[in-house]
PDB file of C-alpha atoms in Angstrom:
ATOM      1  CA  MET E   9      51.035  -3.517  31.985  1.00 53.00           C
ATOM      2  CA  ARG E  10      48.195  -1.551  33.405  1.00 67.00           C
ATOM      3  CA  THR E  11      48.350   1.242  30.816  1.00 70.00           C
ATOM      4  CA  SER E  12      48.196  -1.209  28.071  1.00 75.00           C
ATOM      5  CA  ARG E  13      44.983  -2.693  29.564  1.00 75.00           C
ATOM      6  CA  ALA E  14      43.477   0.679  30.068  1.00 75.00           C
ATOM      7  CA  GLN E  15      44.330   1.623  26.475  1.00 79.00           C
ATOM      8  CA  THR E  16      42.759  -1.603  25.231  1.00 81.00           C
ATOM      9  CA  ALA E  17      39.629  -0.912  27.228  1.00 79.00           C
ATOM     10  CA  ILE E  18      39.355   2.567  25.878  1.00 82.00           C
ATOM     11  CA  GLU E  19      39.838   1.248  22.250  1.00 82.00           C
ATOM     12  CA  MET E  20      37.094  -1.236  22.837  1.00 84.00           C
ATOM     13  CA  VAL E  21      34.740   1.410  24.209  1.00 83.00           C
ATOM     14  CA  PHE E  22      35.538   3.553  21.141  1.00 80.00           C
ATOM     15  CA  ILE E  23      34.837   0.734  18.779  1.00 85.00           C
ATOM     16  CA  LEU E  24      31.701  -0.308  20.333  1.00 82.00           C
ATOM     17  CA  SER E  25      30.465   3.314  20.384  1.00 81.00           C
ATOM     18  CA  ILE E  26      31.045   3.591  16.620  1.00 83.00           C
ATOM     19  CA  ILE E  27      29.063   0.494  16.078  1.00 83.00           C
ATOM     20  CA  PHE E  28      26.195   1.459  18.056  1.00 77.00           C
ATOM     21  CA  ILE E  29      26.094   4.955  16.513  1.00 78.00           C
ATOM     22  CA  GLY E  30      25.998   3.150  13.150  1.00 76.00           C
ATOM     23  CA  LEU E  31      23.192   1.052  14.227  1.00 72.00           C
ATOM     24  CA  ILE E  32      21.239   4.003  15.518  1.00 72.00           C
ATOM     25  CA  LEU E  33      21.558   5.683  12.168  1.00 74.00           C
ATOM     26  CA  ILE E  34      20.863   2.726  10.055  1.00 73.00           C
ATOM     27  CA  ILE E  35      17.902   0.925  11.785  1.00 68.00           C
ATOM     28  CA  PRO E  36      15.345   3.709  11.666  1.00 65.00           C
ATOM     29  CA  SER E  37      15.836   4.190   7.931  1.00 62.00           C
ATOM     30  CA  TYR E  38      15.732   0.510   7.220  1.00 57.00           C
ATOM     31  CA  THR E  39      12.448   0.089   9.229  1.00 60.00           C
ATOM     32  CA  ASP E  40      10.889   3.184   7.524  1.00 58.00           C
ATOM     33  CA  ASN E  41      11.848   1.717   4.047  1.00 69.00           C
ATOM     34  CA  SER E  42      10.418  -1.594   5.187  1.00 83.00           C
ATOM     35  CA  THR E  43       7.149  -0.054   6.252  1.00 87.00           C
ATOM     36  CA  ASN E  44       6.826   1.886   2.960  1.00 88.00           C
ATOM     37  CA  MET E  45       7.490  -1.172   0.848  1.00 90.00           C
ATOM     38  CA  ALA E  46       4.936  -3.182   2.865  1.00 91.00           C
ATOM     39  CA  ILE E  47       2.226  -0.496   2.368  1.00 95.00           C
ATOM     40  CA  VAL E  48       2.854  -0.227  -1.416  1.00 94.00           C
ATOM     41  CA  SER E  49       2.869  -3.947  -1.838  1.00 94.00           C
ATOM     42  CA  ALA E  50      -0.286  -4.484   0.021  1.00 95.00           C
ATOM     43  CA  VAL E  51      -2.130  -1.755  -1.849  1.00 97.00           C
ATOM     44  CA  ARG E  52      -0.939  -3.148  -5.170  1.00 96.00           C
ATOM     45  CA  SER E  53      -2.216  -6.584  -4.117  1.00 96.00           C
ATOM     46  CA  SER E  54      -5.610  -5.360  -3.100  1.00 97.00           C
ATOM     47  CA  THR E  55      -5.861  -3.340  -6.261  1.00 97.00           C
ATOM     48  CA  SER E  56      -5.061  -6.513  -8.310  1.00 96.00           C
ATOM     49  CA  LYS E  57      -7.726  -8.344  -6.424  1.00 96.00           C
ATOM     50  CA  ALA E  58     -10.412  -5.676  -7.349  1.00 96.00           C
ATOM     51  CA  ILE E  59      -9.265  -5.591 -10.952  1.00 96.00           C
ATOM     52  CA  THR E  60      -9.210  -9.402 -11.418  1.00 94.00           C
ATOM     53  CA  TYR E  61     -12.815  -9.634  -9.849  1.00 94.00           C
ATOM     54  CA  LEU E  62     -14.254  -6.921 -12.114  1.00 93.00           C
ATOM     55  CA  ASN E  63     -12.506  -8.403 -15.217  1.00 92.00           C
ATOM     56  CA  THR E  64     -13.736 -11.905 -14.429  1.00 89.00           C
ATOM     57  CA  GLY E  65     -17.372 -10.764 -14.081  1.00 86.00           C
ATOM     58  CA  VAL E  66     -18.452 -13.393 -11.640  1.00 89.00           C
ATOM     59  CA  MET E  67     -20.352 -12.154  -8.638  1.00 90.00           C
ATOM     60  CA  SER E  68     -19.544 -13.254  -5.120  1.00 91.00           C
ATOM     61  CA  ASP E  69     -21.292 -12.797  -1.832  1.00 92.00           C
ATOM     62  CA  GLU E  70     -18.000 -12.881  -0.024  1.00 92.00           C
ATOM     63  CA  GLU E  71     -16.751  -9.685   1.835  1.00 90.00           C
ATOM     64  CA  PRO E  72     -15.201  -7.320   0.620  1.00 92.00           C
ATOM     65  CA  TYR E  73     -16.157  -8.286  -2.840  1.00 94.00           C
ATOM     66  CA  THR E  74     -19.897  -7.439  -2.405  1.00 94.00           C
ATOM     67  CA  LEU E  75     -18.684  -3.799  -2.484  1.00 94.00           C
ATOM     68  CA  LEU E  76     -17.966  -4.285  -6.189  1.00 95.00           C
ATOM     69  CA  ASN E  77     -21.043  -6.034  -7.316  1.00 94.00           C
ATOM     70  CA  SER E  78     -23.161  -3.048  -8.066  1.00 91.00           C
ATOM     71  CA  VAL E  79     -20.327  -1.525 -10.165  1.00 92.00           C
ATOM     72  CA  MET E  80     -19.678  -4.877 -11.983  1.00 90.00           C
ATOM     73  CA  GLU E  81     -23.320  -4.903 -13.273  1.00 89.00           C
ATOM     74  CA  GLU E  82     -22.956  -1.469 -14.717  1.00 89.00           C
ATOM     75  CA  ILE E  83     -19.507  -2.369 -16.266  1.00 87.00           C
ATOM     76  CA  HIS E  84     -20.918  -5.506 -17.945  1.00 81.00           C
ATOM     77  CA  ASN E  85     -23.931  -3.783 -19.159  1.00 82.00           C
ATOM     78  CA  ALA E  86     -21.796  -1.061 -20.760  1.00 77.00           C
ATOM     79  CA  GLU E  87     -18.954  -3.312 -22.317  1.00 72.00           C
ATOM     80  CA  GLY E  88     -18.739  -6.834 -21.141  1.00 73.00           C
ATOM     81  CA  ASN E  89     -15.188  -7.407 -20.122  1.00 82.00           C
ATOM     82  CA  PRO E  90     -13.743  -4.070 -19.178  1.00 90.00           C
ATOM     83  CA  HIS E  91     -10.067  -5.092 -19.630  1.00 91.00           C
ATOM     84  CA  LEU E  92      -9.124  -3.114 -16.472  1.00 94.00           C
ATOM     85  CA  ALA E  93      -5.239  -2.888 -15.720  1.00 95.00           C
ATOM     86  CA  ILE E  94      -3.009  -1.070 -13.334  1.00 95.00           C
ATOM     87  CA  LYS E  95      -1.406   1.598 -15.391  1.00 96.00           C
ATOM     88  CA  THR E  96       0.602   3.333 -12.593  1.00 96.00           C
ATOM     89  CA  LEU E  97       0.986   3.139  -8.920  1.00 96.00           C
ATOM     90  CA  GLU E  98       2.754   6.251  -7.487  1.00 96.00           C
ATOM     91  CA  SER E  99       3.666   6.660  -3.845  1.00 94.00           C
ATOM     92  CA  GLU E 100       4.808   9.674  -1.840  1.00 94.00           C
ATOM     93  CA  GLU E 101       6.053   8.761   1.648  1.00 90.00           C
ATOM     94  CA  SER E 102       7.097  10.965   4.536  1.00 89.00           C
ATOM     95  CA  GLU E 103       7.730  10.176   8.159  1.00 85.00           C
ATOM     96  CA  ARG E 104       3.976  10.031   9.059  1.00 92.00           C
ATOM     97  CA  ASP E 105       2.281   9.728   5.770  1.00 93.00           C
ATOM     98  CA  ALA E 106       1.905   7.534   2.636  1.00 95.00           C
ATOM     99  CA  ASN E 107      -0.038   8.961  -0.227  1.00 97.00           C
ATOM    100  CA  ILE E 108      -0.754   6.398  -3.019  1.00 97.00           C
ATOM    101  CA  THR E 109      -2.266   7.202  -6.321  1.00 97.00           C
ATOM    102  CA  ILE E 110      -3.374   4.391  -8.598  1.00 98.00           C
ATOM    103  CA  THR E 111      -4.271   4.888 -12.154  1.00 97.00           C
ATOM    104  CA  ILE E 112      -6.281   2.028 -13.745  1.00 97.00           C
ATOM    105  CA  SER E 113      -6.729   1.930 -17.494  1.00 96.00           C
ATOM    106  CA  THR E 114      -9.500   0.586 -19.662  1.00 93.00           C
ATOM    107  CA  PRO E 115      -9.897   0.763 -23.519  1.00 93.00           C
ATOM    108  CA  PHE E 116     -13.559   1.928 -22.990  1.00 89.00           C
ATOM    109  CA  SER E 117     -14.692   5.338 -22.235  1.00 88.00           C
ATOM    110  CA  SER E 118     -18.127   4.072 -21.120  1.00 88.00           C
ATOM    111  CA  VAL E 119     -16.329   2.092 -18.352  1.00 88.00           C
ATOM    112  CA  ALA E 120     -14.108   4.979 -17.227  1.00 87.00           C
ATOM    113  CA  SER E 121     -17.136   7.244 -16.979  1.00 88.00           C
ATOM    114  CA  ILE E 122     -19.117   4.931 -14.690  1.00 89.00           C
ATOM    115  CA  ALA E 123     -20.218   7.001 -11.603  1.00 87.00           C
ATOM    116  CA  ASN E 124     -18.575   5.993  -8.329  1.00 92.00           C
ATOM    117  CA  LEU E 125     -16.170   3.614  -9.954  1.00 93.00           C
ATOM    118  CA  ASN E 126     -13.043   5.264  -8.494  1.00 95.00           C
ATOM    119  CA  GLU E 127     -14.641   5.509  -5.066  1.00 96.00           C
ATOM    120  CA  THR E 128     -15.934   1.879  -5.148  1.00 96.00           C
ATOM    121  CA  ILE E 129     -12.558   0.452  -6.107  1.00 97.00           C
ATOM    122  CA  LYS E 130     -10.964   2.657  -3.327  1.00 97.00           C
ATOM    123  CA  ASP E 131     -13.462   1.373  -0.849  1.00 96.00           C
ATOM    124  CA  PHE E 132     -12.733  -2.168  -1.724  1.00 97.00           C
ATOM    125  CA  ILE E 133      -8.982  -1.673  -1.422  1.00 97.00           C
ATOM    126  CA  GLU E 134      -9.213   0.033   1.959  1.00 96.00           C
ATOM    127  CA  LYS E 135     -11.643  -2.810   3.245  1.00 96.00           C
ATOM    128  CA  ASP E 136      -9.361  -5.576   1.857  1.00 96.00           C
ATOM    129  CA  LEU E 137      -6.349  -3.897   3.610  1.00 96.00           C
ATOM    130  CA  LEU E 138      -8.127  -3.911   6.807  1.00 96.00           C
ATOM    131  CA  GLN E 139      -9.152  -7.570   6.464  1.00 95.00           C
ATOM    132  CA  SER E 140      -5.979  -9.063   4.868  1.00 93.00           C
ATOM    133  CA  PHE E 141      -2.895  -6.963   5.708  1.00 92.00           C
ATOM    134  CA  ARG E 142      -3.021  -5.728   9.387  1.00 89.00           C
ATOM    135  CA  PHE E 143      -3.961  -2.178   8.429  1.00 95.00           C
ATOM    136  CA  THR E 144      -5.968  -0.363  11.030  1.00 95.00           C
ATOM    137  CA  ASN E 145      -8.957   2.116  10.924  1.00 94.00           C
ATOM    138  CA  SER E 146      -8.553   4.837  13.454  1.00 87.00           C
ATOM    139  CA  SER E 147     -11.364   7.428  13.372  1.00 89.00           C
ATOM    140  CA  GLY E 148     -11.931   6.756   9.694  1.00 88.00           C
ATOM    141  CA  THR E 149      -8.199   7.044   8.937  1.00 94.00           C
ATOM    142  CA  LEU E 150      -6.425   4.032   7.342  1.00 96.00           C
ATOM    143  CA  LYS E 151      -3.057   3.377   9.140  1.00 96.00           C
ATOM    144  CA  TYR E 152      -0.191   0.968   8.926  1.00 94.00           C
ATOM    145  CA  GLY E 153       3.107   1.004  10.997  1.00 86.00           C
ATOM    146  CA  GLY E 154       2.205   4.329  12.446  1.00 88.00           C
ATOM    147  CA  LYS E 155       1.620   5.956   9.046  1.00 93.00           C
ATOM    148  CA  VAL E 156      -1.466   7.515   7.757  1.00 96.00           C
ATOM    149  CA  VAL E 157      -2.191   5.906   4.407  1.00 97.00           C
ATOM    150  CA  ARG E 158      -4.165   7.809   1.701  1.00 97.00           C
ATOM    151  CA  ILE E 159      -5.308   6.207  -1.388  1.00 97.00           C
ATOM    152  CA  LYS E 160      -6.478   7.864  -4.598  1.00 97.00           C
ATOM    153  CA  VAL E 161      -7.898   5.805  -7.560  1.00 97.00           C
ATOM    154  CA  ARG E 162      -8.471   7.042 -11.028  1.00 96.00           C
ATOM    155  CA  VAL E 163      -9.988   4.904 -13.759  1.00 95.00           C
ATOM    156  CA  GLU E 164      -9.330   6.415 -17.216  1.00 94.00           C
ATOM    157  CA  ARG E 165      -9.365   5.433 -20.843  1.00 91.00           C
ATOM    158  CA  GLY E 166      -6.075   4.567 -22.196  1.00 83.00           C
TER     159      GLY E 166
END
């Protein structure tokens, strides 16, 4: 009788150890993927806000939209409605970094060549991420979930 109880106890320990090892292997990759998806989703949302604001052409005094007002004046003096749209959003993630490159298209070369347009949209995205999506700014570095987030914006004709 005692040997069967001991064998059952050893089998239970073995089964539980397999379950715990599986959890140890699965949970970190799940949380890492979840963090990456949250970063990309938030960046896309902030980019969409900037594009919608610039396409609408109605100025606001609310933060962070005031960052875009000077560029909006230049855009509308050049062409009117710039017809901006997200062309691509590429991300490269590692354990500590998330590098996101956003390509925004416009049919007008005069809009794509506006000075500081890329930097202004990037500044808007970063400020919106800080205000709306629990990103943090540590010594000038954008962070989310322990990852450093780097954003690059390109506005091009196409």
